[in-house]
PDB file of C-alpha atoms in Angstrom:
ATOM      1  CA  UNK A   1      34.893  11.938  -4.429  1.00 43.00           C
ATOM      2  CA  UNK A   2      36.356  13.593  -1.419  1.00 48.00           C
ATOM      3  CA  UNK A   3      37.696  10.649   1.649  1.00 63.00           C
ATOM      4  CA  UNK A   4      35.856  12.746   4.000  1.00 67.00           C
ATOM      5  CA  UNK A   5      32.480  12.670   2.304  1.00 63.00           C
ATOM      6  CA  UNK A   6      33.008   9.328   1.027  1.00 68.00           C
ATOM      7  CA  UNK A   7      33.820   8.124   4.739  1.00 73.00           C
ATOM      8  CA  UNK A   8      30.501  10.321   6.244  1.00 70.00           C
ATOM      9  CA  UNK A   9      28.351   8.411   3.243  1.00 67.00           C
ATOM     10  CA  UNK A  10      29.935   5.341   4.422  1.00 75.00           C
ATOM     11  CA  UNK A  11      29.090   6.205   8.299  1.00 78.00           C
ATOM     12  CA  UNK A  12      25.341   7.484   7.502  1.00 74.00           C
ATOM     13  CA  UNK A  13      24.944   4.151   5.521  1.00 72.00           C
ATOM     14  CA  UNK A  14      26.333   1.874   8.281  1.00 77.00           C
ATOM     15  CA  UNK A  15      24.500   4.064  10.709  1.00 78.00           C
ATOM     16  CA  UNK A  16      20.875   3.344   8.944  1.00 73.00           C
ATOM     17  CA  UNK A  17      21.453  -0.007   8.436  1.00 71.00           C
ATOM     18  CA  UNK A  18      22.472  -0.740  12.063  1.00 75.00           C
ATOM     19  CA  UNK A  19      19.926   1.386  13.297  1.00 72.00           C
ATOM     20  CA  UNK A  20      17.147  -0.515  11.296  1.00 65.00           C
ATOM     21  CA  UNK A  21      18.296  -4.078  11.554  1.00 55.00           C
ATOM     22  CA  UNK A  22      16.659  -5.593  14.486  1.00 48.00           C
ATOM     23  CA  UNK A  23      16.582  -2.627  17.086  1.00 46.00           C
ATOM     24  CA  UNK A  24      13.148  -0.807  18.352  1.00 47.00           C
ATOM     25  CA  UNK A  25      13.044   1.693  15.446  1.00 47.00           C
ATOM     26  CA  UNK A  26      14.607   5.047  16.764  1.00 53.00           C
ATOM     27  CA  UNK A  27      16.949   3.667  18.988  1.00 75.00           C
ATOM     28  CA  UNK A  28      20.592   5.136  19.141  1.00 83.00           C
ATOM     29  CA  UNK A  29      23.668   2.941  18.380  1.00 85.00           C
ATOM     30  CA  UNK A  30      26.991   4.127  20.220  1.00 87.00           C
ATOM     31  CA  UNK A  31      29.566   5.316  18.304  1.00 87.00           C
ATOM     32  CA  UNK A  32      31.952   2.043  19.754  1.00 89.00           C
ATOM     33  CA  UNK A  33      29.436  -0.345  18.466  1.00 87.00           C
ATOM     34  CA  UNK A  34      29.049   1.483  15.087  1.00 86.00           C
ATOM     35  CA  UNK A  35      32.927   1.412  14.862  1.00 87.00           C
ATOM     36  CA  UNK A  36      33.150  -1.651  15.810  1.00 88.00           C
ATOM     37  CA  UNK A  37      30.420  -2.866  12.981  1.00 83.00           C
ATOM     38  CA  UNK A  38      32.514  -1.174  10.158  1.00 87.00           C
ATOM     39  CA  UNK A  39      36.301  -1.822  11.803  1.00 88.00           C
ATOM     40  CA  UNK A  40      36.863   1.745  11.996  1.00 88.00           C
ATOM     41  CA  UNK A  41      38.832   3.863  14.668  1.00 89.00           C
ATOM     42  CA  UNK A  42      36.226   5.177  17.305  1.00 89.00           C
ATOM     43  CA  UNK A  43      38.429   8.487  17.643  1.00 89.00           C
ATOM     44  CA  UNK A  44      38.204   9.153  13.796  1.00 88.00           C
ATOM     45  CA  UNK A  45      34.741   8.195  13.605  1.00 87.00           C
ATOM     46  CA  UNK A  46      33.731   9.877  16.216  1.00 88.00           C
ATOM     47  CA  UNK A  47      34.974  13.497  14.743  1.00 88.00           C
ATOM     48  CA  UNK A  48      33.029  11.992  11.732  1.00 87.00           C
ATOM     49  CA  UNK A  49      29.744  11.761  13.550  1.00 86.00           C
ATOM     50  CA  UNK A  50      30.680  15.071  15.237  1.00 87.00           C
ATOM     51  CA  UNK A  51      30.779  16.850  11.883  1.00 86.00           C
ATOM     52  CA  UNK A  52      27.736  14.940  10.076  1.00 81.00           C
ATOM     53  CA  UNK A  53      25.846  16.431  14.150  1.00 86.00           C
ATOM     54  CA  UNK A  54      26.441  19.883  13.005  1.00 84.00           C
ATOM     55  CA  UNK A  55      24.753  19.476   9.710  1.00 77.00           C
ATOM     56  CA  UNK A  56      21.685  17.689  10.913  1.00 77.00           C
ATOM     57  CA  UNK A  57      22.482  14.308   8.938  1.00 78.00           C
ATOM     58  CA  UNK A  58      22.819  12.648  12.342  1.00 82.00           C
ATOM     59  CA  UNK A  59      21.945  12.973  15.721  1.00 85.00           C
ATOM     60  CA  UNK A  60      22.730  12.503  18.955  1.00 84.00           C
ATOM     61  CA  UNK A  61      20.798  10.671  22.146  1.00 81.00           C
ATOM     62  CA  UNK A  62      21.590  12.641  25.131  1.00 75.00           C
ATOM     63  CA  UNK A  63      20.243   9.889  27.605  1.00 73.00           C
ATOM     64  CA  UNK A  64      22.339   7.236  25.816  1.00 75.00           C
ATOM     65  CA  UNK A  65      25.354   9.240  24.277  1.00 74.00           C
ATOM     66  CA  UNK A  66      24.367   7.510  20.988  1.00 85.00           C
ATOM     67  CA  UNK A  67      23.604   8.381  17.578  1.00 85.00           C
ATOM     68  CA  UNK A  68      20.791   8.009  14.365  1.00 82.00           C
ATOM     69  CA  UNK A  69      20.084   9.354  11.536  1.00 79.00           C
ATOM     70  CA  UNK A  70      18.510  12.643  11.507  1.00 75.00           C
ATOM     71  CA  UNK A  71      14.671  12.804  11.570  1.00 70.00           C
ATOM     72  CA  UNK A  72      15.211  15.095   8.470  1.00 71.00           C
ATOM     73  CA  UNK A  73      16.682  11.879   6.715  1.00 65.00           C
ATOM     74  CA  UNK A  74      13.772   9.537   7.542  1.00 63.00           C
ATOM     75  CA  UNK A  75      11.547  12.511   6.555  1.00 63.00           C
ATOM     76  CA  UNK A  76      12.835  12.558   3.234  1.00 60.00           C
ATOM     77  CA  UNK A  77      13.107   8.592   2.715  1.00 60.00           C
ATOM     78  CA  UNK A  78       9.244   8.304   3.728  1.00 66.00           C
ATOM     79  CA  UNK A  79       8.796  10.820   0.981  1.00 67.00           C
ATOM     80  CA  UNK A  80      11.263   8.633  -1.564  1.00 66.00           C
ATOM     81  CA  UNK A  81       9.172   5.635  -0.831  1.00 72.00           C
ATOM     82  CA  UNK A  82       5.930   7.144  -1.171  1.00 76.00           C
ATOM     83  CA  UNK A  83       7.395   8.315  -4.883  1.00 76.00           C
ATOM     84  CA  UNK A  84       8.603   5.206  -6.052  1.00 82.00           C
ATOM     85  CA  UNK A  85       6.080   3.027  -4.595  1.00 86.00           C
ATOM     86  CA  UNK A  86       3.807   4.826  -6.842  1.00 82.00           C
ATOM     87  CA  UNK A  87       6.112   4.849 -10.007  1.00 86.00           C
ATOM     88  CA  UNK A  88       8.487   1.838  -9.727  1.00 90.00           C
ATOM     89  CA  UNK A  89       5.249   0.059  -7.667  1.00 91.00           C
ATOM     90  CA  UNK A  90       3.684   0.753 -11.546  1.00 92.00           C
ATOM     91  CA  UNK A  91       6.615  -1.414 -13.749  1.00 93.00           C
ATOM     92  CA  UNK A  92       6.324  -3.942 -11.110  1.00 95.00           C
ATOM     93  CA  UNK A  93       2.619  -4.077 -11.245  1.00 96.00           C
ATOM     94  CA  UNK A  94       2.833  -4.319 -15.470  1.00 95.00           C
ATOM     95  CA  UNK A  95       5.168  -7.027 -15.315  1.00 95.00           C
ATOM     96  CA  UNK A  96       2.993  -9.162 -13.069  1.00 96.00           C
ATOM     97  CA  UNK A  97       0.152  -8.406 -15.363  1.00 95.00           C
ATOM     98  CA  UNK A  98       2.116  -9.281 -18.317  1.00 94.00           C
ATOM     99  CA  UNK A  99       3.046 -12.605 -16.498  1.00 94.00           C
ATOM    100  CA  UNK A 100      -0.144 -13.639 -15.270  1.00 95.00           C
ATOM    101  CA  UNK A 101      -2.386 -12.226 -17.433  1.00 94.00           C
ATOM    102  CA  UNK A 102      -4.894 -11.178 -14.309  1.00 95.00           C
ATOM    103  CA  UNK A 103      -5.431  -7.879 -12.742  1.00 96.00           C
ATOM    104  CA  UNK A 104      -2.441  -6.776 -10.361  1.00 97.00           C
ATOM    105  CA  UNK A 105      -2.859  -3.941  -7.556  1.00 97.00           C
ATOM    106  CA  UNK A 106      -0.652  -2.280  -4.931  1.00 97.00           C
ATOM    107  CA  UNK A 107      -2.041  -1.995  -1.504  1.00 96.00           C
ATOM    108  CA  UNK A 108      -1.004  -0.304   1.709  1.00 96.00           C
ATOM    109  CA  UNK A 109      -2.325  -0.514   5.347  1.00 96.00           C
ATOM    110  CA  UNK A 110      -4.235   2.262   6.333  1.00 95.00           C
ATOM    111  CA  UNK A 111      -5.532   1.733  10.178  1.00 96.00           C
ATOM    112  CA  UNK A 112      -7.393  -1.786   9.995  1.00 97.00           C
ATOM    113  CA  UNK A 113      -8.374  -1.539   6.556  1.00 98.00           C
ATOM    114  CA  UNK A 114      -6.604  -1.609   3.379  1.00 97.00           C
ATOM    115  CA  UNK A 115      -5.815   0.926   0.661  1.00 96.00           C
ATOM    116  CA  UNK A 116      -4.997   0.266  -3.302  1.00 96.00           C
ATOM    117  CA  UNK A 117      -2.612   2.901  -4.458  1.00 94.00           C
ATOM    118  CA  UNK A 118      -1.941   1.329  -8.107  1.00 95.00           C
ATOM    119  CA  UNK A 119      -3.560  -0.948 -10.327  1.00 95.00           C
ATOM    120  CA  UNK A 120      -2.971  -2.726 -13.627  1.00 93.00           C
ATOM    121  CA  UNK A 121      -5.917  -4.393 -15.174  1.00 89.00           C
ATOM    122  CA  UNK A 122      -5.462  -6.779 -18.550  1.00 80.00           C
ATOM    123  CA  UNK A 123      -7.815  -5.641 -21.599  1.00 74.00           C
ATOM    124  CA  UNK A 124     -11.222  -7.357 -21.745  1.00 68.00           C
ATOM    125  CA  UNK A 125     -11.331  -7.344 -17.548  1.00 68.00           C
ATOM    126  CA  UNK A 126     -14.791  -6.758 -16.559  1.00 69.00           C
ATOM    127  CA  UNK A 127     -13.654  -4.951 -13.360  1.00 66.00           C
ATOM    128  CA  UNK A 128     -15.817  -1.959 -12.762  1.00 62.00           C
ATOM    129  CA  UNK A 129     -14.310   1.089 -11.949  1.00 71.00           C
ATOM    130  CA  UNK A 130     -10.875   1.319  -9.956  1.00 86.00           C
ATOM    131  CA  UNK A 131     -10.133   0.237  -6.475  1.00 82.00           C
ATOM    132  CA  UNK A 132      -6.737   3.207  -6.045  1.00 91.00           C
ATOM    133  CA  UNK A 133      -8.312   5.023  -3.310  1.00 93.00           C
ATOM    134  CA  UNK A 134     -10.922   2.935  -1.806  1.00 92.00           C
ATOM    135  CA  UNK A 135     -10.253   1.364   1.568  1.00 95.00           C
ATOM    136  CA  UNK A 136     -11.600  -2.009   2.272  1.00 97.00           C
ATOM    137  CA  UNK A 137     -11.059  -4.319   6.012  1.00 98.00           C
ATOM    138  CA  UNK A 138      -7.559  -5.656   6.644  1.00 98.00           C
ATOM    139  CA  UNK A 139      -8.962  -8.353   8.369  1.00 98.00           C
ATOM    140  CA  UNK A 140     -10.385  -9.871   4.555  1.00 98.00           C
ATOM    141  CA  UNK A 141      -8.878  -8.028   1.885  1.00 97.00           C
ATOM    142  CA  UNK A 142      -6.709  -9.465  -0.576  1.00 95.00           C
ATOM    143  CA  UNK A 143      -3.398  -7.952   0.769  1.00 97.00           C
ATOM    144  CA  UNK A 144      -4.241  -7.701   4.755  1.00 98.00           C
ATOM    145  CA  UNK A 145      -2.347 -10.621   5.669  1.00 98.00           C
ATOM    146  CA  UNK A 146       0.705  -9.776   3.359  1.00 98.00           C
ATOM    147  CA  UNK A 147       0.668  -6.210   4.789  1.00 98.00           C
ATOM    148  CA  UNK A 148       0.502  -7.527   8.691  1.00 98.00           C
ATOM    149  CA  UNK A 149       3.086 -10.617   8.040  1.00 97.00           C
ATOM    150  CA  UNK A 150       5.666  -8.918  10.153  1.00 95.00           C
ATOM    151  CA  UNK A 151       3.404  -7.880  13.064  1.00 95.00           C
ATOM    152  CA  UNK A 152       4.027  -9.865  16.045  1.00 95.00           C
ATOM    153  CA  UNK A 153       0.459 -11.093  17.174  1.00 97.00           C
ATOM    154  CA  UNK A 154      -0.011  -8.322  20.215  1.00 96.00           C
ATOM    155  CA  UNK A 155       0.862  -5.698  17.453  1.00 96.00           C
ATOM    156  CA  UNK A 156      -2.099  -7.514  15.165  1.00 97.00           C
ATOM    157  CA  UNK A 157      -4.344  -7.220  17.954  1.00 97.00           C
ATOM    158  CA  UNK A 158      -3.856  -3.568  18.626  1.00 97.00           C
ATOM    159  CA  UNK A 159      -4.660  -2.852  14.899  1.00 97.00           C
ATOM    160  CA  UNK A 160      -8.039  -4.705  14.673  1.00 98.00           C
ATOM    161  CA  UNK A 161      -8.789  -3.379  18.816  1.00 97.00           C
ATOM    162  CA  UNK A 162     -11.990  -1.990  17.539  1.00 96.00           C
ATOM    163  CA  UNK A 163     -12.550  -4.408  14.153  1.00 97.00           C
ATOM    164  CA  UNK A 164     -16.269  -5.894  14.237  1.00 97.00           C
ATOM    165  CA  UNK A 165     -15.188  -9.041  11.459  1.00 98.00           C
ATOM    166  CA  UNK A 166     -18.399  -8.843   8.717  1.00 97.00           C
ATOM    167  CA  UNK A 167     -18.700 -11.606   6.663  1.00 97.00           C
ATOM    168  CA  UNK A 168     -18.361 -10.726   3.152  1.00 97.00           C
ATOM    169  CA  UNK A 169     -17.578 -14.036   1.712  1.00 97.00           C
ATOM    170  CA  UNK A 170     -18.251 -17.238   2.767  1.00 97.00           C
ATOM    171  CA  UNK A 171     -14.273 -17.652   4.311  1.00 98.00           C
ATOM    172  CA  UNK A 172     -14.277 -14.579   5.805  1.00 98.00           C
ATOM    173  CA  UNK A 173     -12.210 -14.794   9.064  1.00 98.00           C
ATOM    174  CA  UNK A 174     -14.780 -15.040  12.063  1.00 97.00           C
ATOM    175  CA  UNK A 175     -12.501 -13.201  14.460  1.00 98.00           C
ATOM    176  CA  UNK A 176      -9.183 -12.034  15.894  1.00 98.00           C
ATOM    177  CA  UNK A 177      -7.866 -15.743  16.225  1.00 98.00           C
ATOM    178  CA  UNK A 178      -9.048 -17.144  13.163  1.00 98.00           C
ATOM    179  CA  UNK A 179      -7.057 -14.292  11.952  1.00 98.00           C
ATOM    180  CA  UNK A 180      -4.237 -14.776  13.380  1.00 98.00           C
ATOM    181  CA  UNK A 181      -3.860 -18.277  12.383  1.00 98.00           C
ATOM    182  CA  UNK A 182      -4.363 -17.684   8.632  1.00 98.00           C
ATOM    183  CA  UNK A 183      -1.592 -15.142   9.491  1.00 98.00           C
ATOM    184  CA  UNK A 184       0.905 -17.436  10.554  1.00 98.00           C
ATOM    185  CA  UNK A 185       0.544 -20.072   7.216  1.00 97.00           C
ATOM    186  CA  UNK A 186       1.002 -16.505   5.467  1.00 97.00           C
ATOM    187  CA  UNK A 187       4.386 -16.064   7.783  1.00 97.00           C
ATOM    188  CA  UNK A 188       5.545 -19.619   6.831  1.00 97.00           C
ATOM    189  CA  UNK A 189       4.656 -19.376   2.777  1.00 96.00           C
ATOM    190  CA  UNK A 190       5.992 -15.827   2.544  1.00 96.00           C
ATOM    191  CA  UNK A 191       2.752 -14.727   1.089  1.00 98.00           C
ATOM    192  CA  UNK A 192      -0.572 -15.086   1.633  1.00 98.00           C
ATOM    193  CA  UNK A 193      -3.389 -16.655  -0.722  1.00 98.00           C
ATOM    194  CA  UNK A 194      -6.923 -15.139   0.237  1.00 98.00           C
ATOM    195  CA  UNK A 195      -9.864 -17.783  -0.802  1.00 98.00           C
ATOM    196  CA  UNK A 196     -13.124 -15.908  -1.193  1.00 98.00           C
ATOM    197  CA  UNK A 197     -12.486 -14.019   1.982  1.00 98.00           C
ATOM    198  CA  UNK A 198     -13.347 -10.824   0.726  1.00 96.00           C
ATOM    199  CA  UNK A 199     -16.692 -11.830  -1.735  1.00 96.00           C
ATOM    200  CA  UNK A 200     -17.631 -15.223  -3.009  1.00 97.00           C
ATOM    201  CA  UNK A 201     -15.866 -16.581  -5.791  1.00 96.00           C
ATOM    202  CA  UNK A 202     -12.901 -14.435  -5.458  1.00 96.00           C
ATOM    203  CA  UNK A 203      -9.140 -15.513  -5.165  1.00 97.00           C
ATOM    204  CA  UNK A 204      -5.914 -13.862  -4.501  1.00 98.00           C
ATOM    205  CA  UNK A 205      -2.224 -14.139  -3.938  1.00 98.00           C
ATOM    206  CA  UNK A 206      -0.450 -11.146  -2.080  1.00 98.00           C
ATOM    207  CA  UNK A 207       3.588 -10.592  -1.607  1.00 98.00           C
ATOM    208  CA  UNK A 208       4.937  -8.187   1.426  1.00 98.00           C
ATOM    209  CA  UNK A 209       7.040  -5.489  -0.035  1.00 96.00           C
ATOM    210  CA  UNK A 210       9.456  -4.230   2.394  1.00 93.00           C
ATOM    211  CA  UNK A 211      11.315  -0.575   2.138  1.00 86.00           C
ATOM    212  CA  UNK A 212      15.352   0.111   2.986  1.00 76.00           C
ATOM    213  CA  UNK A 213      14.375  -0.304   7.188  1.00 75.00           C
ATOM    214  CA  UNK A 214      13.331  -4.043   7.063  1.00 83.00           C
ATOM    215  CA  UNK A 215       9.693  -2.655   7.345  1.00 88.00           C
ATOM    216  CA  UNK A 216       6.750  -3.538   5.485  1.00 94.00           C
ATOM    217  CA  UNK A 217       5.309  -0.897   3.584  1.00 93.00           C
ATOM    218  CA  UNK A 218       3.185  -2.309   0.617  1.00 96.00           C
ATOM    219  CA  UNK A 219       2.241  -5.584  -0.747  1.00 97.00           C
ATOM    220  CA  UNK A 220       1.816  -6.503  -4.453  1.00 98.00           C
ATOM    221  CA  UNK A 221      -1.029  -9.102  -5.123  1.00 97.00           C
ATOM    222  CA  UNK A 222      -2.297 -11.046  -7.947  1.00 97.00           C
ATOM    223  CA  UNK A 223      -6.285 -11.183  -7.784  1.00 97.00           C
ATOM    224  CA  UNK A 224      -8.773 -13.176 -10.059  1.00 95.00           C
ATOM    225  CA  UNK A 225     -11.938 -15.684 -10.061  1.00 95.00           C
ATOM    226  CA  UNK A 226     -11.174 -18.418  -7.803  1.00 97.00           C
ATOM    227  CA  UNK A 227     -11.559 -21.146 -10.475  1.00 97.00           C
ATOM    228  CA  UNK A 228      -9.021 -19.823 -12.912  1.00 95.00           C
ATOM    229  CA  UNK A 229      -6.633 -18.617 -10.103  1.00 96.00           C
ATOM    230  CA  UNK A 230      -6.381 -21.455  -7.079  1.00 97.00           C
ATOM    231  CA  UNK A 231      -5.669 -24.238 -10.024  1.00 98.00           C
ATOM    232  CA  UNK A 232      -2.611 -21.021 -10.725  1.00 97.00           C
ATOM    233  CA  UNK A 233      -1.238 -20.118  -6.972  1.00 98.00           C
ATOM    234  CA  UNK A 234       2.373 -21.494  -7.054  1.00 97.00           C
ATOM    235  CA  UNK A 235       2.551 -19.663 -10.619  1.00 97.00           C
ATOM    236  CA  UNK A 236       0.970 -16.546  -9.654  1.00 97.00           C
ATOM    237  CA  UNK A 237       3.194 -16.646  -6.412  1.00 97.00           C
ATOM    238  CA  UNK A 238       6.048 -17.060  -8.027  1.00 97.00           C
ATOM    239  CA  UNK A 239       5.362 -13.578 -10.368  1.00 97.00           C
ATOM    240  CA  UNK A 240       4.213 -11.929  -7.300  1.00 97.00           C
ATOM    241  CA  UNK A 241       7.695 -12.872  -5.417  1.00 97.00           C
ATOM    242  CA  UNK A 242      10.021 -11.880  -8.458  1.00 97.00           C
ATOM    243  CA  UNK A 243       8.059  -8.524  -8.782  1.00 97.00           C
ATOM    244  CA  UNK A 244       8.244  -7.606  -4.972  1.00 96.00           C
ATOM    245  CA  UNK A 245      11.238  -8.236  -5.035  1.00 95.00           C
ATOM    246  CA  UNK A 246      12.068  -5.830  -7.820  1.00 94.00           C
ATOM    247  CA  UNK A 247      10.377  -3.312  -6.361  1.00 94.00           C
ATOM    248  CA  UNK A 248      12.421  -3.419  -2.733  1.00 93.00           C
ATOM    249  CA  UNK A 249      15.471  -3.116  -5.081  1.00 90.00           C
ATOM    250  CA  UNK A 250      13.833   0.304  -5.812  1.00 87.00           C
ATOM    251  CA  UNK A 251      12.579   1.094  -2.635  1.00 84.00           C
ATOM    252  CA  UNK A 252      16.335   0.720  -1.380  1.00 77.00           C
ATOM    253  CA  UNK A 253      17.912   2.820  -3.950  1.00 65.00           C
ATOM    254  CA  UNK A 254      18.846  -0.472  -6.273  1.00 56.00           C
ATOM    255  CA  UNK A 255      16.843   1.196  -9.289  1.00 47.00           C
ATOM    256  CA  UNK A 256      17.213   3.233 -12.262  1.00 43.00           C
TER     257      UNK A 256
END
């Protein structure tokens, strides 16, 4: 490949991962820090950056002097993830099925409530119908927690501002609080484990699944009756784990 596109790929990659690691999502990185994070010579990177400006890959902060990535780039990654969270999010969701043997879904957060977007179910399941498209509340579903792990508690209690908590199972969280400390065992475990929260009787395990920012974007989640499941968690979390895992690999351009 050609030094000078091989050294632009190499600034555009050092650029998103800078940009995404830690910093208020957006924010511009000066060129001497960026240089400095892949010990290159500002000057040379700088006509780099210069070059990559003119071609919308990057672009430039005129308040700070810095740079990101082009909007056009996150654009097109949202539209990546949303294409292999739906394929990839599939292999991952048959080989937690063919681990567990239980019914496997993919969810996503959609406002305060959650949203399944893939589903494998094992033959002889008595489920009836499909969940892919039907939104249920964040605050009780099996993936909420999973899905909000990274939100810092202010950012939790923006999303359920306007949340009346219904009971719908006889653990259902009785408000913000309650909520927010189920959240933070979910923090410490790495995933969360929902005990009839959502209707009686039913158990779940859920895994974040986080995209090439850092940011969680999905969760995978094992789901079954409580008394063949809770007897199962570490098990079923340990499936869960391997297969989110699997799937950030994808999400971050580790896959096929």
């Amino acid at each position: 490949m050609n030094s000078s596109v091989t050294k632009g790929l190499d600034a555009l990659s050092a650029l998103a991962r800078v940009t995404a690691g830690g910093r208020r999502h957006g924010s511009a990185v000066s060129v001497s820090e960026l240089a400095r994070q892949m010990g290159r010579d500002r000057s040379q990177l700088s006509r780099t950056l210069t070059a990559m400006t003119a071609e919308e890959f990057v672009a430039r902060d005129d308040a700070s002097s810095g740079v990101t990535p082009h909007w056009r780039l996150y654009a097109a990654a949202r539209d990546l993830t949303a294409h292999r969270l739906r394929t990839d999010g599939l292999t991952a969701l048959e080989g937690m099925a063919a681990e567990t043997g239980e019914s496997c879904y993919l969810g996503v957060l959609h406002g305060d409530t959650t949203v399944t977007i893939a589903e494998r179910v094992p033959p002889g399941s008595r489920q009836l119908g499909s969940w892919i498209g039907r939104p249920f509340p964040a605050y009780c579903s099996d993936c909420g927690q999973a899905l909000l792990s990274d939100a810092d508690d202010d950012e939790v209690s923006a999303v359920f501002a306007r949340t009346e908590f219904v009971r719908h199972g006889p653990n259902t969280p009785t408000g913000l609080d309650d909520f927010l400390r189920r959240l933070e065992l979910t923090r410490r475990r790495g995933y969360s484990v929902v005990d009839e929260e959502a209707e009686p009787g039913l158990y779940s395990v859920a895994v974040p699944v986080r995209d090439f920012t850092g940011e969680v974007v999905a969760a995978v989640q094992v789901v079954g009756p409580r008394r063949r499941l809770e007897p199962r968690t570490r098990d079923c979390a340990e499936a869960a784990l391997r297969w989110g895992r699997h799937l950030e690999t994808a999400l971050r351009g580790g896959g096929r």
